[in-house]
């Protein structure tokens, strides 16, 4: 049947071929036309899916708290348009090497942590925020704007939760059990949007990116909402962490250090969640161990090694060290949390690796030793 179909298509192309064009040229023209039509349909489907998700988000919020209405108004559109203009006016021509972050528009990922802590306080502030928060918006013409819909939905959800705890609003969160898929889809879109930026960042960065990270971390650290997220989105979060690690390892751009710092800081913030930290530590141990073994092998046979990959391994070492320190500082963490196949593989022959690499690669050896100390101290504790 397939052969007959191909033959019939070939005859149709030959008979309908306009004069002055070869069969190959005409076939390529038809293929291009069909692919353009497919792309148009895909974009329409994506827009409809986004609209369906927005309606589900609005319905869920209204079920949880009927007084919490999301209405499109001119002021919100003006705010979003102004943010878009500001980010574009400062953007594409600036290519920061990452060595100097003193200018006003440089990306400072440490602000994520301060914004995150500030967002955890003050019910009065929450009430004021509730009055001025912009509505959900689907007009996405840039990477930053593609995050607006999921971010603002999750912001609304977190604020309802906060205000209900302060007894300012009456909210029924039992609806989350029946419609947790909406939250899952929103988190999934947020993770996809963050990955798009981190994979090809533009400097300077809009203030909306740290806000998006703050919302994600706030959701994961919320005692009630995080259960629904982790239950449905754990695999997506695991994939997101793996992708961020690979972005760090594979980035060969000259201007990469500032971007890698932002990715590293996001991984550290994700590691604040106990469940995510327990799965993130083995991933980091595996990558660092494999690199250490490859570096040792290259050193023993006096072979060349990739200096870019060597530089990129240090952010992973710093992330791992910080996560292990966080683990040891928590009194409720038992030594069993450190047990696992990756820990055994990492510690095996580690002293020998450090001994051989210490003269040629002292800084990397020092990091290996510090990780070794943290793992062993946790076991002793």
Short mmCIF file of C-alpha atoms in Angstrom, two decimals:
data_model
loop_
_atom_site.label_atom_id
_atom_site.label_comp_id
_atom_site.label_asym_id
_atom_site.label_seq_id
_atom_site.Cartn_x
_atom_site.Cartn_y
_atom_site.Cartn_z
CA UNK A 1 0.00 0.00 0.00
CA UNK A 2 2.86 2.37 0.85
CA UNK A 3 4.62 1.67 -2.45
CA UNK A 4 1.38 2.25 -4.41
CA UNK A 5 0.80 5.51 -2.51
CA UNK A 6 4.32 6.76 -3.26
CA UNK A 7 3.94 5.85 -6.91
CA UNK A 8 0.58 7.62 -7.14
CA UNK A 9 2.06 10.73 -5.48
CA UNK A 10 4.99 10.69 -7.91
CA UNK A 11 2.63 10.52 -10.92
CA UNK A 12 0.50 13.33 -9.49
CA UNK A 13 3.55 15.54 -9.03
CA UNK A 14 4.79 14.80 -12.57
CA UNK A 15 1.41 15.52 -14.18
CA UNK A 16 0.80 18.74 -12.19
CA UNK A 17 4.35 20.05 -12.59
CA UNK A 18 4.34 23.55 -14.07
CA UNK A 19 6.48 24.13 -17.18
CA UNK A 20 10.00 25.35 -16.60
CA UNK A 21 10.39 23.50 -13.28
CA UNK A 22 12.04 20.17 -12.68
CA UNK A 23 10.27 17.46 -10.67
CA UNK A 24 12.81 17.89 -7.87
CA UNK A 25 12.25 21.67 -7.64
CA UNK A 26 8.48 21.25 -7.71
CA UNK A 27 8.60 18.52 -5.04
CA UNK A 28 10.72 20.72 -2.77
CA UNK A 29 8.27 23.60 -3.31
CA UNK A 30 5.31 21.39 -2.35
CA UNK A 31 7.14 20.05 0.71
CA UNK A 32 7.93 23.59 1.86
CA UNK A 33 4.31 24.65 1.40
CA UNK A 34 3.01 21.69 3.40
CA UNK A 35 5.55 22.25 6.20
CA UNK A 36 4.55 25.92 6.46
CA UNK A 37 0.91 24.88 6.76
CA UNK A 38 1.85 22.37 9.47
CA UNK A 39 3.74 25.08 11.35
CA UNK A 40 0.72 27.36 11.17
CA UNK A 41 -1.54 24.66 12.55
CA UNK A 42 0.94 23.88 15.31
CA UNK A 43 1.06 27.50 16.41
CA UNK A 44 -2.75 27.65 16.43
CA UNK A 45 -2.93 24.46 18.48
CA UNK A 46 -0.38 25.80 20.95
CA UNK A 47 -2.32 29.05 21.29
CA UNK A 48 -5.56 27.12 21.90
CA UNK A 49 -3.86 24.86 24.45
CA UNK A 50 -2.54 27.94 26.25
CA UNK A 51 -6.03 29.45 26.26
CA UNK A 52 -7.54 26.24 27.64
CA UNK A 53 -4.91 26.17 30.39
CA UNK A 54 -5.60 29.82 31.24
CA UNK A 55 -9.31 29.11 31.57
CA UNK A 56 -8.59 26.10 33.76
CA UNK A 57 -6.29 28.20 35.92
CA UNK A 58 -8.95 30.87 36.33
CA UNK A 59 -11.63 28.27 37.07
CA UNK A 60 -9.46 26.56 39.69
CA UNK A 61 -8.67 29.86 41.45
CA UNK A 62 -12.35 30.80 41.48
CA UNK A 63 -13.25 27.40 42.91
CA UNK A 64 -10.68 27.79 45.67
CA UNK A 65 -11.63 31.38 46.41
CA UNK A 66 -14.69 32.81 44.58
CA UNK A 67 -13.73 36.38 45.54
CA UNK A 68 -10.42 36.05 43.73
CA UNK A 69 -11.18 37.24 40.18
CA UNK A 70 -8.73 37.60 37.33
CA UNK A 71 -9.80 40.27 34.85
CA UNK A 72 -7.85 41.69 31.95
CA UNK A 73 -7.51 45.46 32.21
CA UNK A 74 -5.60 48.20 30.41
CA UNK A 75 -3.25 48.91 33.31
CA UNK A 76 -1.93 45.34 33.39
CA UNK A 77 -1.34 45.37 29.63
CA UNK A 78 0.50 48.66 29.98
CA UNK A 79 2.73 47.20 32.72
CA UNK A 80 3.59 44.15 30.63
CA UNK A 81 4.25 46.27 27.53
CA UNK A 82 6.48 48.63 29.55
CA UNK A 83 8.47 45.66 30.93
CA UNK A 84 8.93 44.30 27.41
CA UNK A 85 10.16 47.69 26.12
CA UNK A 86 12.59 48.07 29.04
CA UNK A 87 14.11 44.63 28.53
CA UNK A 88 14.45 45.19 24.76
CA UNK A 89 15.97 48.65 25.10
CA UNK A 90 18.84 47.34 27.23
CA UNK A 91 19.40 43.99 25.57
CA UNK A 92 20.88 42.52 22.47
CA UNK A 93 23.96 44.65 21.79
CA UNK A 94 25.42 44.13 25.27
CA UNK A 95 27.54 41.00 25.44
CA UNK A 96 28.89 40.82 28.95
CA UNK A 97 31.88 38.56 29.48
CA UNK A 98 30.66 37.81 32.99
CA UNK A 99 33.86 39.13 34.52
CA UNK A 100 32.38 42.50 35.51
CA UNK A 101 28.94 42.60 37.10
CA UNK A 102 29.20 46.10 38.47
CA UNK A 103 26.93 47.74 35.90
CA UNK A 104 23.30 48.38 36.74
CA UNK A 105 21.90 45.95 34.22
CA UNK A 106 24.09 42.95 34.92
CA UNK A 107 22.44 39.78 36.12
CA UNK A 108 22.74 39.38 39.87
CA UNK A 109 21.35 36.00 40.82
CA UNK A 110 21.94 36.67 44.52
CA UNK A 111 18.93 38.96 44.31
CA UNK A 112 16.83 35.85 43.82
CA UNK A 113 17.50 34.77 47.38
CA UNK A 114 16.72 38.18 48.86
CA UNK A 115 13.53 38.44 46.81
CA UNK A 116 12.61 34.94 47.91
CA UNK A 117 13.03 35.80 51.60
CA UNK A 118 11.16 39.07 51.22
CA UNK A 119 8.22 37.28 49.63
CA UNK A 120 7.74 35.14 52.75
CA UNK A 121 6.69 37.99 55.06
CA UNK A 122 3.88 40.39 55.89
CA UNK A 123 0.18 39.69 55.40
CA UNK A 124 -0.45 43.42 54.93
CA UNK A 125 2.00 43.41 52.05
CA UNK A 126 0.13 40.44 50.61
CA UNK A 127 -3.14 42.33 50.72
CA UNK A 128 -1.55 45.26 48.89
CA UNK A 129 -0.05 42.86 46.34
CA UNK A 130 -3.45 41.28 45.81
CA UNK A 131 -4.85 44.65 44.74
CA UNK A 132 -2.11 45.45 42.24
CA UNK A 133 -1.13 42.04 40.81
CA UNK A 134 -1.40 41.96 36.99
CA UNK A 135 -3.79 39.45 35.42
CA UNK A 136 -2.85 36.36 33.45
CA UNK A 137 -1.61 37.15 29.97
CA UNK A 138 -0.96 34.95 26.95
CA UNK A 139 0.63 37.49 24.58
CA UNK A 140 4.10 35.98 24.53
CA UNK A 141 6.52 37.63 22.12
CA UNK A 142 9.74 37.07 24.06
CA UNK A 143 11.36 34.51 26.34
CA UNK A 144 10.58 36.55 29.43
CA UNK A 145 6.96 37.06 28.46
CA UNK A 146 6.52 33.32 27.84
CA UNK A 147 6.83 32.90 31.62
CA UNK A 148 4.09 35.38 32.53
CA UNK A 149 1.04 33.09 32.39
CA UNK A 150 2.33 30.26 34.63
CA UNK A 151 4.17 32.66 36.95
CA UNK A 152 1.16 34.86 37.57
CA UNK A 153 -1.15 31.89 38.09
CA UNK A 154 1.20 30.40 40.66
CA UNK A 155 1.60 33.83 42.28
CA UNK A 156 -2.15 34.07 42.65
CA UNK A 157 -2.27 30.57 44.12
CA UNK A 158 0.48 31.32 46.64
CA UNK A 159 -1.14 34.60 47.65
CA UNK A 160 -4.51 32.93 48.22
CA UNK A 161 -2.72 30.39 50.38
CA UNK A 162 -0.92 33.10 52.34
CA UNK A 163 -4.02 35.24 52.81
CA UNK A 164 -6.10 32.24 53.87
CA UNK A 165 -3.54 31.44 56.57
CA UNK A 166 -3.83 35.04 57.77
CA UNK A 167 -7.64 34.59 57.77
CA UNK A 168 -8.04 37.47 55.34
CA UNK A 169 -9.61 35.17 52.73
CA UNK A 170 -11.63 32.00 53.04
CA UNK A 171 -10.27 29.41 50.63
CA UNK A 172 -11.08 25.75 49.99
CA UNK A 173 -7.91 23.97 48.91
CA UNK A 174 -9.63 20.58 48.65
CA UNK A 175 -10.20 21.48 44.99
CA UNK A 176 -6.49 20.95 44.39
CA UNK A 177 -6.97 17.22 44.89
CA UNK A 178 -9.45 17.13 42.02
CA UNK A 179 -7.63 19.52 39.69
CA UNK A 180 -3.92 19.21 40.47
CA UNK A 181 -3.29 18.64 36.75
CA UNK A 182 -3.74 22.38 36.15
CA UNK A 183 -0.95 23.16 38.62
CA UNK A 184 1.20 20.44 37.06
CA UNK A 185 0.77 21.88 33.56
CA UNK A 186 1.51 25.38 34.82
CA UNK A 187 4.71 24.25 36.55
CA UNK A 188 5.70 22.32 33.43
CA UNK A 189 5.32 25.45 31.27
CA UNK A 190 7.30 27.46 33.81
CA UNK A 191 10.16 24.94 33.77
CA UNK A 192 10.18 24.89 29.96
CA UNK A 193 10.33 28.69 29.88
CA UNK A 194 13.19 28.82 32.38
CA UNK A 195 15.12 26.21 30.40
CA UNK A 196 14.72 28.22 27.18
CA UNK A 197 16.29 31.23 28.86
CA UNK A 198 19.11 29.37 30.60
CA UNK A 199 19.96 27.50 27.41
CA UNK A 200 20.42 30.74 25.43
CA UNK A 201 20.46 33.68 27.86
CA UNK A 202 20.40 37.33 26.89
CA UNK A 203 22.04 40.01 28.97
CA UNK A 204 20.97 42.12 30.67
CA UNK A 205 18.11 40.07 32.03
CA UNK A 206 14.62 41.29 32.73
CA UNK A 207 13.66 41.42 36.41
CA UNK A 208 10.95 38.92 35.55
CA UNK A 209 13.36 35.98 35.49
CA UNK A 210 14.36 36.17 39.19
CA UNK A 211 10.66 36.62 39.95
CA UNK A 212 9.86 33.42 38.05
CA UNK A 213 12.54 31.50 39.99
CA UNK A 214 11.23 32.92 43.29
CA UNK A 215 7.71 31.75 42.48
CA UNK A 216 8.93 28.26 41.62
CA UNK A 217 10.98 27.97 44.84
CA UNK A 218 8.12 29.40 46.93
CA UNK A 219 5.80 26.79 45.48
CA UNK A 220 8.24 23.96 46.20
CA UNK A 221 8.83 25.11 49.78
CA UNK A 222 5.15 25.58 50.59
CA UNK A 223 4.18 22.74 52.93
CA UNK A 224 0.78 22.05 51.35
CA UNK A 225 1.09 23.11 47.72
CA UNK A 226 4.45 21.38 47.22
CA UNK A 227 2.85 17.98 47.86
CA UNK A 228 0.64 18.40 44.79
CA UNK A 229 3.55 19.67 42.70
CA UNK A 230 6.03 16.96 43.68
CA UNK A 231 3.41 14.26 43.29
CA UNK A 232 2.69 15.17 39.67
CA UNK A 233 5.79 17.06 38.51
CA UNK A 234 8.65 15.11 40.08
CA UNK A 235 9.83 13.63 36.76
CA UNK A 236 9.65 17.03 35.08
CA UNK A 237 11.65 18.61 37.90
CA UNK A 238 14.23 15.82 37.65
CA UNK A 239 14.59 16.42 33.92
CA UNK A 240 14.91 20.15 34.56
CA UNK A 241 17.76 19.61 37.04
CA UNK A 242 19.57 17.30 34.61
CA UNK A 243 19.20 19.86 31.82
CA UNK A 244 20.61 22.63 34.01
CA UNK A 245 23.61 20.47 34.91
CA UNK A 246 24.24 19.76 31.23
CA UNK A 247 23.97 23.48 30.43
CA UNK A 248 26.78 24.09 32.92
CA UNK A 249 28.97 21.30 31.59
CA UNK A 250 28.50 21.89 27.87
CA UNK A 251 28.59 25.68 27.69
CA UNK A 252 31.61 26.75 25.65
CA UNK A 253 30.75 30.42 25.19
CA UNK A 254 33.39 32.97 26.12
CA UNK A 255 30.69 34.96 27.93
CA UNK A 256 29.41 31.99 29.90
CA UNK A 257 30.44 32.61 33.51
CA UNK A 258 27.68 35.02 34.42
CA UNK A 259 25.06 32.71 32.91
CA UNK A 260 26.54 29.67 34.66
CA UNK A 261 26.40 31.52 37.96
CA UNK A 262 22.67 32.09 37.45
CA UNK A 263 22.07 28.40 36.63
CA UNK A 264 24.15 27.33 39.63
CA UNK A 265 22.21 29.57 41.97
CA UNK A 266 18.91 28.16 40.69
CA UNK A 267 20.13 24.61 41.36
CA UNK A 268 21.12 25.60 44.90
CA UNK A 269 17.67 27.09 45.47
CA UNK A 270 16.02 23.93 44.14
CA UNK A 271 18.19 21.99 46.59
CA UNK A 272 16.41 23.70 49.48
CA UNK A 273 13.65 21.19 48.99
CA UNK A 274 14.61 17.98 50.81
CA UNK A 275 13.13 15.66 48.18
CA UNK A 276 14.85 17.42 45.28
CA UNK A 277 18.13 17.69 47.20
CA UNK A 278 18.29 13.93 47.80
CA UNK A 279 18.05 13.30 44.06
CA UNK A 280 20.26 16.26 43.05
CA UNK A 281 23.26 15.22 45.17
CA UNK A 282 23.69 11.82 43.39
CA UNK A 283 23.50 13.56 40.00
CA UNK A 284 26.30 15.94 40.97
CA UNK A 285 28.40 13.17 42.52
CA UNK A 286 28.11 11.15 39.31
CA UNK A 287 29.17 14.02 37.00
CA UNK A 288 32.11 15.09 39.19
CA UNK A 289 33.30 11.50 39.64
CA UNK A 290 33.22 10.81 35.91
CA UNK A 291 35.15 13.99 35.16
CA UNK A 292 37.73 13.21 37.87
CA UNK A 293 38.32 9.75 36.40
CA UNK A 294 38.67 11.16 32.86
CA UNK A 295 41.07 13.84 34.09
CA UNK A 296 43.15 11.26 35.94
CA UNK A 297 43.33 9.07 32.84
CA UNK A 298 44.41 12.01 30.67
CA UNK A 299 47.01 13.01 33.28
CA UNK A 300 48.48 9.51 33.50
CA UNK A 301 49.02 9.21 29.74
CA UNK A 302 49.97 12.88 29.41
CA UNK A 303 47.07 13.51 27.02
CA UNK A 304 45.38 16.82 26.31
CA UNK A 305 42.26 17.70 28.26
CA UNK A 306 39.43 20.15 27.61
CA UNK A 307 40.18 23.32 29.61
CA UNK A 308 36.60 24.56 29.11
CA UNK A 309 35.16 21.43 30.64
CA UNK A 310 37.66 21.75 33.49
CA UNK A 311 36.47 25.30 34.18
CA UNK A 312 32.82 24.26 33.99
CA UNK A 313 33.18 21.52 36.59
CA UNK A 314 33.80 24.02 39.40
CA UNK A 315 30.23 25.36 39.55
CA UNK A 316 29.06 21.77 40.07
CA UNK A 317 31.63 21.32 42.85
CA UNK A 318 30.43 24.48 44.57
CA UNK A 319 26.77 23.45 44.26
CA UNK A 320 27.52 20.00 45.67
CA UNK A 321 29.50 21.43 48.58
CA UNK A 322 26.71 23.84 49.48
CA UNK A 323 24.02 21.14 49.31
CA UNK A 324 26.07 18.80 51.50
CA UNK A 325 26.61 21.60 54.01
CA UNK A 326 22.86 22.23 54.08
CA UNK A 327 22.28 18.54 54.72
CA UNK A 328 24.74 18.33 57.61
CA UNK A 329 23.36 21.51 59.21
CA UNK A 330 19.85 20.09 59.41
CA UNK A 331 19.44 18.24 62.68
CA UNK A 332 16.63 16.03 61.36
CA UNK A 333 18.81 14.48 58.65
CA UNK A 334 20.11 11.02 59.39
CA UNK A 335 23.25 9.47 57.98
CA UNK A 336 21.12 7.13 55.85
CA UNK A 337 20.29 10.08 53.59
CA UNK A 338 23.87 9.97 52.32
CA UNK A 339 23.91 6.26 51.56
CA UNK A 340 23.64 5.24 47.94
CA UNK A 341 25.39 3.78 44.95
CA UNK A 342 26.76 7.12 43.74
CA UNK A 343 28.29 7.92 47.12
CA UNK A 344 30.07 4.54 47.17
CA UNK A 345 31.36 5.06 43.61
CA UNK A 346 32.50 8.58 44.42
CA UNK A 347 34.45 7.62 47.54
CA UNK A 348 36.05 4.57 45.91
CA UNK A 349 39.69 5.35 45.00
CA UNK A 350 39.05 9.03 45.75
CA UNK A 351 42.17 9.36 47.91
CA UNK A 352 44.28 7.95 45.08
CA UNK A 353 42.71 10.36 42.55
CA UNK A 354 43.39 13.33 44.85
CA UNK A 355 46.98 12.18 45.37
CA UNK A 356 47.71 11.93 41.64
CA UNK A 357 45.96 15.18 40.67
CA UNK A 358 47.00 17.40 43.58
CA UNK A 359 50.23 18.70 41.98
CA UNK A 360 48.81 19.43 38.52
CA UNK A 361 45.24 20.39 39.54
CA UNK A 362 45.41 21.68 43.13
CA UNK A 363 42.11 23.59 43.12
CA UNK A 364 40.07 20.68 41.77
CA UNK A 365 41.78 18.32 44.19
CA UNK A 366 40.92 20.65 47.04
CA UNK A 367 37.25 20.58 46.09
CA UNK A 368 37.32 16.77 45.89
CA UNK A 369 38.87 16.66 49.35
CA UNK A 370 36.27 19.04 50.79
CA UNK A 371 33.40 16.98 49.35
CA UNK A 372 35.07 13.87 50.74
CA UNK A 373 35.24 15.46 54.21
CA UNK A 374 31.56 16.46 54.09
CA UNK A 375 30.45 12.98 53.04
CA UNK A 376 32.55 11.28 55.72
CA UNK A 377 31.57 13.75 58.46
CA UNK A 378 27.90 13.12 57.69
CA UNK A 379 28.46 9.38 58.00
CA UNK A 380 30.26 9.85 61.34
CA UNK A 381 27.48 12.10 62.59
#
